[in-house]
Amino acid sequence: MASPSSSAADPAQHKYLQCLTNHSSTPISQAIYFPTDPLYTSTLESNIRNLVYASDSTPRPLFIVAATHVSHIQSTILCCKAHGLQLRIRSGGHDFDGLSYVSPSPFVLLDLFNLRSVTIDVESETAWVNSGATLGELYHEIAGNSKILGFPGGVCPTVGVGGFLSGGGYGNLMRKHGLSVDNVVDAIIVDSDGRVLDREAMGEDLFWAINGGGGASFGVIVSWKIRLVPVPETVTVFRVERTLEQGASDVVHKWQLIADKLHEDLFIRVVLIPVPITSGDEEKFTIKAKFNALFLGKTERLMGLMDHEFPELGLSPADCLEMSWIESVLFWSNYPPETSTEVLRDRHPKPEKFVKKKSDYVQEPISKEGLEAMWDKMMESGKTGFVFNPYGGAMDEVPAAETAFPHRAGNLYKIQYSIGWKEPGVEAEEKYLGDIRRMYSYMTPFVSKNPRRAYMNYRDLDIGTVKRGSKNSYAEGKVYGDKYFDGNFERLVKVKTAVDPNYFFWNEQSVPVLPGKVEL
């Protein structure tokens, strides 16, 4: 925490502190951390989820504002504008390429982790949740108020609500209840002029844009009003593994043909990883396919569906576990049985590692021969794994232009490519990035085309960036914008130009402004 006396030794710090104090209607000094403050480093590092952006060479913010009141957000925006500073906005820190807490230009980090309240209204089946809350905190609060309400969020409890919702937000309830943004009914945002706006005040165009278009392009979203969804008191989960030697190729191929057509109560994700096997003194590889499922009902009904639609998996009642929805959240997060739901309030349960993610959408099934060639490439490549997330159900029913998130009907499943490593250093980073990039390139014939689509919440700077101060920001932004937003990109640009014409809310993959408008 900075104090006026300590900051006075540094004229720049004193200048920033004075500006922030003057523009805030509530005391703010306790929320500001300069590099000279003892808690600066721990505050910065607390929500760095990717160790790629935790090295000594990573640019650090001039100061951090850990806002505890909306006026702290307003003053931070106004002072960054007044002093020509970049603003980065962080809720949970899961932005895979670090854009929520790293910038090449002098920048300020606005960290929302203190703004994390969750207010449940069981009668109206709605909730207000602050952007700094994690999904785990949201789920815990819902379950504490109702056994028959849930929310269609993601399966990682430590993800921050702010970034998750504004980028689209999907999870294992998506085939039944759609995306998280399909269940947002209001929001509070602070715009580039420091105004605090709800849905009525911001207007339907901006409200549409922040629901899947990335909130950080348009302002700082303080809180969201969400619609809770019904869940049965008893759900069923299973996790079944098959290797190539156990017929995984046939099972994955059949999954492609039926996963998006199964009853909407059933969501089956496939995780594919290369794993070593020992043959004598020689280490070889195989592919392991993990079928993880959530079924909104009991085992008996699930077995009827599986025996009829997907007998190739060979599911048995012994593979199935019946539990409450909140317990299924723990199961999907790989917690041991009997783990208390209190763990969902832990924002940092696992050590972090170096990671890289990429994404694709598949619109035609990959042939069995294509899958087998893919396995060979995975085993040759090394560590890149895949996650296949099925579409269909509610995802086919919402028009592509209903929200800014466009990837709806016509997609069989989404691919997440993932690689993680523990060795620090440039050499290791280049090795593993090369691995996942080669795998992504290899997949080109099998995935969506013109554009090759991508999921914005799996942020990937490989697919294009816009430079700060570029005179061609629209053209540069269109490269990745078409991939993330497809036919919704042009409307997003128009909204951006209307609400932030001076391009204050910029990052390397922000929505650009129209050509000819003012760009800093």
Coordinates of C-alpha atoms in Angstrom, one line a residue:
M1 CA 0.0 0.0 0.0
A2 CA 1.3 3.4 -1.0
S3 CA 1.3 6.3 1.4
P4 CA 1.6 9.9 0.4
S5 CA 4.9 10.3 2.3
S6 CA 6.5 7.2 0.6
S7 CA 5.3 8.2 -2.8
A8 CA 6.5 11.7 -2.5
A9 CA 10.1 10.6 -3.0
D10 CA 9.1 9.6 -6.5
P11 CA 7.5 12.5 -8.3
A12 CA 5.8 10.3 -10.8
Q13 CA 4.2 8.1 -8.1
H14 CA 3.1 11.3 -6.2
K15 CA 1.5 12.6 -9.5
Y16 CA -0.4 9.4 -10.1
L17 CA -1.5 9.1 -6.4
Q18 CA -2.7 12.7 -6.4
C19 CA -4.7 12.2 -9.6
L20 CA -6.3 9.0 -8.3
T21 CA -7.2 10.6 -5.0
N22 CA -8.7 13.6 -6.7
H23 CA -10.9 11.6 -9.0
S24 CA -12.2 9.0 -6.4
S25 CA -15.2 9.7 -4.3
T26 CA -14.0 7.2 -1.7
P27 CA -10.5 6.7 -0.2
I28 CA -8.3 5.0 -2.6
S29 CA -4.7 5.0 -1.3
Q30 CA -5.2 1.7 0.5
A31 CA -6.0 0.1 -2.9
I32 CA -2.9 1.3 -4.7
Y33 CA 0.3 -0.7 -4.9
F34 CA 3.5 0.9 -6.3
P35 CA 6.6 -1.2 -7.0
T36 CA 8.1 0.1 -3.8
D37 CA 5.3 -1.3 -1.7
P38 CA 5.9 -4.6 0.1
L39 CA 2.7 -6.2 -1.3
Y40 CA 3.2 -5.1 -4.9
T41 CA 4.9 -8.3 -6.1
S42 CA 2.6 -10.7 -4.2
T43 CA -0.5 -8.8 -5.5
L44 CA 0.8 -8.9 -9.1
E45 CA 1.8 -12.6 -9.0
S46 CA -1.3 -13.8 -7.1
N47 CA -3.4 -14.1 -10.3
I48 CA -0.7 -14.9 -12.9
R49 CA -1.9 -18.3 -14.1
N50 CA 0.6 -18.8 -16.9
L51 CA 4.3 -18.8 -15.8
V52 CA 5.3 -17.7 -19.3
Y53 CA 4.3 -14.2 -18.0
A54 CA 6.0 -14.4 -14.6
S55 CA 9.6 -14.1 -15.7
D56 CA 12.0 -11.2 -14.8
S57 CA 11.8 -10.0 -18.4
T58 CA 8.0 -9.6 -18.3
P59 CA 6.9 -6.0 -18.3
R60 CA 5.3 -4.9 -15.0
P61 CA 2.7 -2.3 -14.3
L62 CA 3.7 1.2 -13.1
F63 CA 1.2 0.5 -10.3
I64 CA -1.7 -1.7 -9.4
V65 CA -5.1 -0.6 -8.3
A66 CA -6.9 -3.4 -6.4
A67 CA -10.3 -1.7 -6.6
T68 CA -12.7 -2.1 -3.7
H69 CA -15.3 0.4 -4.9
V70 CA -16.6 1.5 -8.3
S71 CA -15.2 5.0 -7.8
H72 CA -11.7 3.4 -7.8
I73 CA -12.4 2.1 -11.3
Q74 CA -13.6 5.5 -12.5
S75 CA -10.6 7.3 -11.1
T76 CA -8.2 4.7 -12.6
I77 CA -9.7 5.2 -16.1
L78 CA -9.7 9.0 -15.9
C79 CA -6.1 9.1 -14.6
C80 CA -4.8 6.7 -17.2
K81 CA -6.4 8.8 -19.9
A82 CA -5.0 12.0 -18.4
H83 CA -1.4 10.6 -18.3
G84 CA -1.4 8.5 -21.5
L85 CA -1.1 5.2 -19.7
Q86 CA -2.3 1.8 -20.9
L87 CA -4.9 0.1 -18.7
R88 CA -5.0 -3.7 -18.3
I89 CA -8.0 -5.2 -16.5
R90 CA -7.8 -8.5 -14.6
S91 CA -10.5 -10.6 -13.0
G92 CA -9.1 -14.1 -12.6
G93 CA -5.9 -14.0 -14.6
H94 CA -6.7 -16.9 -16.9
D95 CA -6.2 -14.9 -20.1
F96 CA -3.9 -17.5 -21.6
D97 CA -1.6 -15.1 -23.4
G98 CA -1.5 -12.7 -20.5
L99 CA -3.3 -9.7 -22.0
S100 CA -5.1 -9.0 -18.8
Y101 CA -1.9 -8.2 -16.9
V102 CA 0.9 -7.5 -19.4
S103 CA 1.5 -4.7 -21.9
P104 CA 4.4 -3.6 -24.0
S105 CA 3.6 0.1 -23.2
P106 CA 3.7 1.7 -19.8
F107 CA 0.6 0.4 -18.1
V108 CA -1.5 0.2 -15.0
L109 CA -3.1 -3.0 -13.7
L110 CA -6.7 -2.6 -12.5
D111 CA -7.2 -5.8 -10.5
L112 CA -10.8 -6.7 -9.6
F113 CA -10.2 -9.5 -7.2
N114 CA -11.6 -7.5 -4.2
L115 CA -14.9 -6.9 -6.1
R116 CA -16.2 -10.5 -5.7
S117 CA -19.6 -10.3 -4.0
V118 CA -22.3 -12.7 -5.1
T119 CA -26.0 -12.1 -4.3
I120 CA -28.5 -14.8 -5.0
D121 CA -32.2 -14.3 -5.4
V122 CA -33.8 -17.7 -5.3
E123 CA -37.3 -16.4 -5.9
S124 CA -36.5 -14.7 -9.2
E125 CA -33.8 -17.3 -10.0
T126 CA -31.3 -14.6 -10.7
A127 CA -28.0 -13.4 -9.2
W128 CA -25.8 -10.4 -9.2
V129 CA -22.1 -11.4 -9.4
N130 CA -19.1 -9.0 -9.4
S131 CA -16.5 -9.5 -12.1
G132 CA -13.7 -10.3 -9.6
A133 CA -15.5 -13.4 -8.2
T134 CA -14.4 -16.7 -9.5
L135 CA -16.7 -19.3 -11.0
G136 CA -16.1 -21.5 -7.9
E137 CA -17.2 -18.7 -5.6
L138 CA -20.3 -18.2 -7.7
Y139 CA -21.2 -21.9 -7.7
H140 CA -20.6 -22.2 -4.0
E141 CA -23.0 -19.4 -3.3
I142 CA -25.7 -20.8 -5.6
A143 CA -25.5 -24.2 -4.0
G144 CA -25.6 -22.6 -0.5
N145 CA -29.0 -21.1 -1.5
S146 CA -30.6 -23.9 -3.6
K147 CA -30.2 -27.5 -4.5
I148 CA -32.1 -27.2 -7.7
L149 CA -30.5 -24.2 -9.3
G150 CA -27.1 -23.9 -11.1
F151 CA -25.4 -21.9 -13.7
P152 CA -24.0 -22.9 -17.1
G153 CA -20.4 -21.8 -16.5
G154 CA -17.0 -23.4 -17.0
V155 CA -15.5 -26.4 -15.4
C156 CA -12.4 -24.6 -13.9
P157 CA -13.5 -23.0 -10.6
T158 CA -10.6 -20.4 -10.4
V159 CA -11.6 -18.6 -13.6
G160 CA -12.7 -15.0 -13.0
V161 CA -16.3 -14.2 -13.8
G162 CA -15.5 -11.0 -15.6
G163 CA -13.4 -12.4 -18.5
F164 CA -15.3 -15.6 -18.6
L165 CA -18.7 -14.0 -19.2
S166 CA -17.6 -11.3 -21.5
G167 CA -15.8 -13.7 -23.9
G168 CA -18.8 -16.1 -24.3
G169 CA -18.3 -18.6 -21.5
Y170 CA -19.1 -22.3 -22.0
G171 CA -19.3 -25.4 -19.9
N172 CA -20.9 -28.8 -19.5
L173 CA -24.4 -27.3 -19.3
M174 CA -24.1 -25.6 -22.7
R175 CA -26.1 -28.3 -24.6
K176 CA -29.0 -27.9 -22.2
H177 CA -28.9 -24.2 -21.3
G178 CA -26.6 -22.5 -23.8
L179 CA -23.6 -20.3 -23.0
S180 CA -23.1 -18.2 -19.9
V181 CA -23.8 -15.1 -22.0
D182 CA -27.2 -16.6 -23.1
N183 CA -28.1 -16.2 -19.4
V184 CA -27.0 -12.6 -18.7
V185 CA -29.8 -10.2 -18.2
D186 CA -28.0 -7.0 -17.0
A187 CA -24.6 -5.6 -16.3
I188 CA -22.9 -2.6 -14.8
I189 CA -20.0 -1.1 -16.9
V190 CA -17.7 1.9 -16.5
D191 CA -17.0 3.4 -19.9
S192 CA -14.1 5.4 -21.2
D193 CA -15.5 8.6 -19.8
G194 CA -15.8 7.1 -16.3
R195 CA -19.6 6.8 -16.5
V196 CA -21.3 4.0 -14.6
L197 CA -24.0 2.4 -16.9
D198 CA -26.5 -0.4 -16.5
R199 CA -28.2 -2.2 -19.4
E200 CA -30.8 0.6 -19.9
A201 CA -28.2 3.4 -19.8
M202 CA -25.6 1.7 -22.0
G203 CA -28.2 0.7 -24.6
E204 CA -28.7 -2.6 -26.3
D205 CA -25.8 -2.3 -28.8
L206 CA -23.2 -2.1 -26.1
F207 CA -25.0 -4.7 -24.0
W208 CA -24.9 -7.0 -27.0
A209 CA -21.2 -6.4 -27.6
I210 CA -20.0 -7.2 -24.0
N211 CA -21.9 -10.5 -24.2
G212 CA -19.3 -12.4 -26.1
G213 CA -17.3 -9.6 -27.7
G214 CA -14.8 -9.2 -24.8
G215 CA -15.6 -6.7 -22.2
A216 CA -12.1 -5.2 -22.0
S217 CA -12.6 -3.7 -25.5
F218 CA -15.5 -1.6 -24.3
G219 CA -15.0 -0.7 -20.7
V220 CA -14.6 -2.2 -17.2
I221 CA -17.5 -4.4 -16.3
V222 CA -18.1 -4.2 -12.6
S223 CA -20.9 -6.8 -12.2
W224 CA -23.4 -9.0 -14.0
K225 CA -27.0 -10.0 -13.4
I226 CA -27.4 -13.6 -14.5
R227 CA -30.3 -16.0 -14.9
L228 CA -29.9 -19.2 -12.9
V229 CA -31.0 -22.4 -14.5
P230 CA -32.8 -25.5 -13.1
V231 CA -30.7 -28.6 -12.3
P232 CA -32.1 -31.9 -11.0
E233 CA -31.3 -32.8 -7.4
T234 CA -29.4 -35.9 -8.7
V235 CA -27.1 -35.8 -11.7
T236 CA -24.8 -38.5 -13.0
V237 CA -21.2 -38.3 -14.1
F238 CA -18.7 -40.7 -15.5
R239 CA -15.1 -40.8 -16.6
V240 CA -14.1 -43.6 -19.0
E241 CA -10.7 -44.1 -20.6
R242 CA -9.8 -46.0 -23.7
T243 CA -6.4 -46.3 -25.4
L244 CA -5.7 -47.1 -29.0
E245 CA -5.1 -50.7 -28.0
Q246 CA -8.6 -50.7 -26.5
G247 CA -10.3 -49.4 -29.7
A248 CA -10.1 -45.7 -29.0
S249 CA -10.1 -44.8 -32.7
D250 CA -13.5 -46.4 -33.3
V251 CA -15.0 -44.9 -30.2
V252 CA -13.8 -41.4 -30.9
H253 CA -14.9 -41.7 -34.5
K254 CA -18.4 -42.7 -33.3
W255 CA -18.4 -39.9 -30.7
Q256 CA -18.0 -37.4 -33.6
L257 CA -21.0 -38.7 -35.3
I258 CA -23.4 -38.6 -32.3
A259 CA -22.1 -36.2 -29.6
D260 CA -23.9 -33.2 -31.0
K261 CA -27.1 -35.2 -31.6
L262 CA -27.4 -36.8 -28.1
H263 CA -30.2 -35.8 -25.8
E264 CA -29.4 -32.2 -24.5
D265 CA -29.3 -33.5 -20.9
L266 CA -26.0 -35.3 -21.8
F267 CA -22.6 -33.7 -22.4
I268 CA -19.6 -35.9 -23.2
R269 CA -16.3 -34.2 -23.5
V270 CA -13.3 -36.1 -25.0
V271 CA -9.7 -35.5 -23.7
L272 CA -7.0 -36.8 -25.9
I273 CA -3.4 -37.1 -24.8
P274 CA -0.2 -38.9 -25.9
V275 CA 1.0 -41.2 -23.1
P276 CA 4.2 -43.3 -22.9
I277 CA 4.1 -47.1 -22.8
T278 CA 7.0 -49.4 -22.2
S279 CA 7.8 -52.2 -24.6
G280 CA 10.9 -54.0 -23.4
D281 CA 13.6 -51.4 -23.1
E282 CA 12.0 -49.1 -25.7
E283 CA 9.6 -46.4 -24.7
K284 CA 6.7 -46.0 -27.1
F285 CA 3.6 -43.9 -27.1
T286 CA -0.1 -44.5 -27.4
I287 CA -3.1 -42.1 -27.3
K288 CA -5.5 -42.1 -24.3
A289 CA -9.0 -40.9 -24.9
K290 CA -10.9 -39.8 -21.7
F291 CA -14.6 -39.5 -22.0
N292 CA -15.9 -37.2 -19.3
A293 CA -19.6 -36.8 -19.0
L294 CA -22.4 -34.9 -17.1
F295 CA -25.9 -36.2 -17.4
L296 CA -28.8 -34.2 -15.9
G297 CA -30.6 -37.2 -14.5
K298 CA -30.1 -40.6 -12.9
T299 CA -27.9 -43.6 -14.0
E300 CA -30.8 -45.7 -15.2
R301 CA -32.0 -43.2 -17.8
L302 CA -28.4 -42.5 -18.8
M303 CA -27.7 -46.2 -19.4
G304 CA -30.8 -46.3 -21.7
L305 CA -29.5 -43.4 -23.8
M306 CA -25.9 -44.8 -23.9
D307 CA -26.9 -48.3 -24.8
H308 CA -29.1 -47.0 -27.7
E309 CA -26.9 -44.1 -29.0
F310 CA -23.3 -44.9 -28.0
P311 CA -22.8 -48.6 -27.2
E312 CA -19.3 -48.4 -28.6
L313 CA -18.1 -46.8 -25.4
G314 CA -19.1 -49.9 -23.4
L315 CA -20.4 -47.8 -20.4
S316 CA -21.6 -49.8 -17.4
P317 CA -23.6 -48.7 -14.4
A318 CA -20.4 -49.3 -12.3
D319 CA -18.7 -46.5 -14.3
C320 CA -21.4 -44.0 -13.2
L321 CA -21.7 -41.9 -10.1
E322 CA -24.8 -40.1 -8.9
M323 CA -24.4 -36.9 -7.0
S324 CA -25.7 -33.3 -6.7
W325 CA -24.9 -30.7 -9.3
I326 CA -22.4 -28.9 -7.0
E327 CA -20.6 -32.2 -6.3
S328 CA -20.4 -32.7 -10.1
V329 CA -18.5 -29.4 -10.2
L330 CA -15.9 -31.0 -7.9
F331 CA -15.8 -34.2 -10.0
W332 CA -15.1 -32.3 -13.2
S333 CA -12.3 -30.4 -11.4
N334 CA -10.7 -33.7 -10.5
Y335 CA -11.1 -33.4 -6.8
P336 CA -11.1 -36.6 -4.8
P337 CA -14.5 -38.0 -3.6
E338 CA -15.9 -36.5 -0.4
T339 CA -14.0 -33.2 -0.9
S340 CA -15.8 -30.4 0.8
T341 CA -17.5 -27.8 -1.5
E342 CA -15.6 -25.2 0.5
V343 CA -12.6 -25.9 -1.8
L344 CA -14.5 -23.9 -4.5
R345 CA -13.7 -20.7 -2.5
D346 CA -10.0 -21.4 -2.8
R347 CA -8.8 -19.1 -5.6
H348 CA -5.3 -20.8 -5.9
P349 CA -5.6 -24.5 -5.3
K350 CA -3.0 -25.7 -7.8
P351 CA 0.5 -24.7 -8.6
E352 CA 0.8 -22.9 -11.9
K353 CA 2.9 -23.9 -15.0
F354 CA 3.9 -22.7 -18.4
V355 CA 1.1 -23.1 -20.8
K356 CA -0.1 -22.4 -24.4
K357 CA -3.6 -22.9 -25.7
K358 CA -5.2 -22.7 -29.2
S359 CA -8.6 -23.5 -30.5
D360 CA -10.6 -24.7 -33.6
Y361 CA -14.1 -25.6 -34.6
V362 CA -14.9 -28.8 -36.5
Q363 CA -17.9 -28.8 -38.8
E364 CA -17.5 -32.1 -40.6
P365 CA -16.5 -35.4 -38.9
I366 CA -12.8 -36.4 -39.3
S367 CA -12.6 -39.8 -41.0
K368 CA -11.2 -42.7 -39.0
E369 CA -8.1 -42.6 -41.3
G370 CA -7.8 -38.9 -40.5
L371 CA -8.0 -39.6 -36.8
E372 CA -5.4 -42.3 -37.0
A373 CA -3.0 -40.0 -38.9
M374 CA -3.7 -37.4 -36.2
W375 CA -2.7 -39.9 -33.5
D376 CA 0.6 -40.6 -35.3
K377 CA 1.3 -36.8 -35.5
M378 CA 0.4 -36.4 -31.8
M379 CA 2.7 -39.2 -30.7
E380 CA 5.5 -37.9 -33.0
S381 CA 5.0 -34.3 -31.8
G382 CA 5.2 -35.0 -28.1
K383 CA 3.0 -33.2 -25.5
T384 CA 0.2 -31.4 -27.2
G385 CA -3.2 -32.6 -26.0
F386 CA -6.7 -32.1 -27.4
V387 CA -10.1 -31.5 -25.7
F388 CA -13.2 -32.0 -27.9
N389 CA -16.3 -30.2 -26.6
P390 CA -19.6 -31.2 -28.2
Y391 CA -22.1 -28.7 -29.6
G392 CA -25.7 -29.3 -30.6
G393 CA -28.7 -29.0 -28.3
A394 CA -29.3 -25.4 -27.2
M395 CA -26.2 -24.3 -29.1
D396 CA -28.1 -25.0 -32.4
E397 CA -31.1 -23.0 -31.3
V398 CA -29.6 -19.5 -30.6
P399 CA -29.0 -17.4 -33.7
A400 CA -25.4 -16.5 -34.4
A401 CA -26.1 -12.8 -34.1
E402 CA -28.1 -13.0 -30.9
T403 CA -25.0 -12.3 -28.9
A404 CA -21.5 -11.2 -30.0
F405 CA -20.4 -14.8 -29.6
P406 CA -21.0 -16.3 -33.1
H407 CA -20.1 -20.0 -33.0
R408 CA -23.5 -21.7 -32.9
A409 CA -25.3 -24.1 -35.3
G410 CA -23.1 -25.8 -37.9
N411 CA -20.4 -26.8 -35.4
L412 CA -20.0 -30.4 -34.3
Y413 CA -17.5 -29.6 -31.6
K414 CA -14.8 -27.2 -30.5
I415 CA -11.1 -28.2 -30.1
Q416 CA -8.9 -26.9 -27.4
Y417 CA -5.2 -27.6 -28.1
S418 CA -3.1 -27.5 -24.9
I419 CA 0.5 -27.9 -23.9
G420 CA 2.1 -27.4 -20.5
W421 CA 5.6 -27.6 -19.2
K422 CA 7.6 -27.0 -16.1
E423 CA 11.1 -26.1 -17.4
P424 CA 11.9 -22.4 -17.4
G425 CA 13.8 -20.6 -20.1
V426 CA 13.6 -19.5 -23.7
E427 CA 14.8 -22.8 -25.1
A428 CA 12.0 -24.8 -23.4
E429 CA 9.4 -22.3 -24.4
E430 CA 10.4 -22.4 -28.1
K431 CA 10.4 -26.2 -28.0
Y432 CA 6.9 -26.5 -26.6
L433 CA 5.4 -23.6 -28.6
G434 CA 6.8 -25.2 -31.7
D435 CA 5.1 -28.4 -30.8
I436 CA 1.6 -27.0 -30.4
R437 CA 2.0 -24.7 -33.5
R438 CA 3.0 -27.7 -35.7
M439 CA 0.0 -29.6 -34.4
Y440 CA -2.3 -26.7 -35.1
S441 CA -0.9 -26.3 -38.6
Y442 CA -1.4 -30.1 -39.2
M443 CA -5.1 -29.8 -38.3
T444 CA -5.8 -27.2 -41.0
P445 CA -7.6 -29.6 -43.4
F446 CA -9.9 -30.9 -40.7
V447 CA -11.3 -27.7 -39.2
S448 CA -13.5 -24.7 -40.2
K449 CA -12.4 -22.5 -43.1
N450 CA -12.9 -19.0 -44.4
P451 CA -12.4 -18.0 -41.7
R452 CA -10.7 -20.6 -39.6
R453 CA -12.7 -19.9 -36.5
A454 CA -11.3 -19.5 -32.9
Y455 CA -12.7 -19.0 -29.4
M456 CA -11.8 -15.7 -27.9
N457 CA -11.5 -16.9 -24.4
Y458 CA -8.7 -19.2 -25.5
R459 CA -6.7 -16.1 -26.3
D460 CA -4.1 -16.8 -29.0
L461 CA -1.8 -14.1 -30.2
D462 CA -0.6 -16.4 -33.0
I463 CA -3.7 -15.7 -35.0
G464 CA -3.1 -11.9 -35.3
T465 CA -2.5 -8.7 -33.3
V466 CA -3.1 -5.0 -33.6
K467 CA -0.2 -2.6 -32.8
R468 CA -0.7 0.3 -30.5
G469 CA -1.0 3.5 -32.5
S470 CA -1.3 1.7 -35.8
K471 CA -2.9 3.5 -38.7
N472 CA -4.2 0.2 -39.9
S473 CA -5.8 -1.1 -36.7
Y474 CA -9.0 -2.0 -38.5
A475 CA -7.3 -4.1 -41.1
E476 CA -5.0 -5.7 -38.5
G477 CA -7.9 -6.3 -36.1
K478 CA -10.0 -7.9 -38.9
V479 CA -7.4 -10.7 -39.2
Y480 CA -8.2 -12.1 -35.7
G481 CA -11.6 -10.4 -35.4
D482 CA -13.1 -12.5 -38.2
K483 CA -11.8 -15.7 -36.5
Y484 CA -13.2 -14.8 -33.1
F485 CA -16.4 -13.1 -34.2
D486 CA -17.1 -14.2 -37.8
G487 CA -20.2 -12.3 -39.1
N488 CA -20.5 -10.3 -35.8
F489 CA -17.1 -8.5 -36.3
E490 CA -18.4 -5.5 -38.2
R491 CA -21.2 -4.8 -35.7
L492 CA -18.6 -5.0 -32.9
V493 CA -16.4 -2.5 -34.7
K494 CA -19.3 -0.1 -35.0
V495 CA -20.1 -0.4 -31.3
K496 CA -16.5 0.1 -30.4
T497 CA -16.2 3.2 -32.6
A498 CA -19.3 4.7 -31.0
V499 CA -18.5 4.1 -27.4
D500 CA -14.7 4.4 -27.4
P501 CA -13.7 6.4 -30.5
N502 CA -10.3 7.3 -29.1
Y503 CA -9.4 3.7 -28.7
F504 CA -8.6 4.0 -25.0
F505 CA -9.5 0.4 -24.2
W506 CA -6.8 -1.2 -26.4
N507 CA -4.9 -4.5 -26.2
E508 CA -3.2 -6.6 -28.8
Q509 CA -6.5 -8.3 -29.7
S510 CA -9.1 -5.7 -28.9
V511 CA -11.9 -4.8 -31.2
P512 CA -10.6 -2.0 -33.4
V513 CA -12.3 1.3 -34.4
L514 CA -13.4 2.1 -37.9
P515 CA -10.8 3.5 -40.3
G516 CA -10.4 7.3 -40.2
K517 CA -11.4 7.6 -36.6
V518 CA -9.0 9.0 -33.9
E519 CA -6.4 6.4 -32.8
L520 CA -3.8 7.1 -30.1

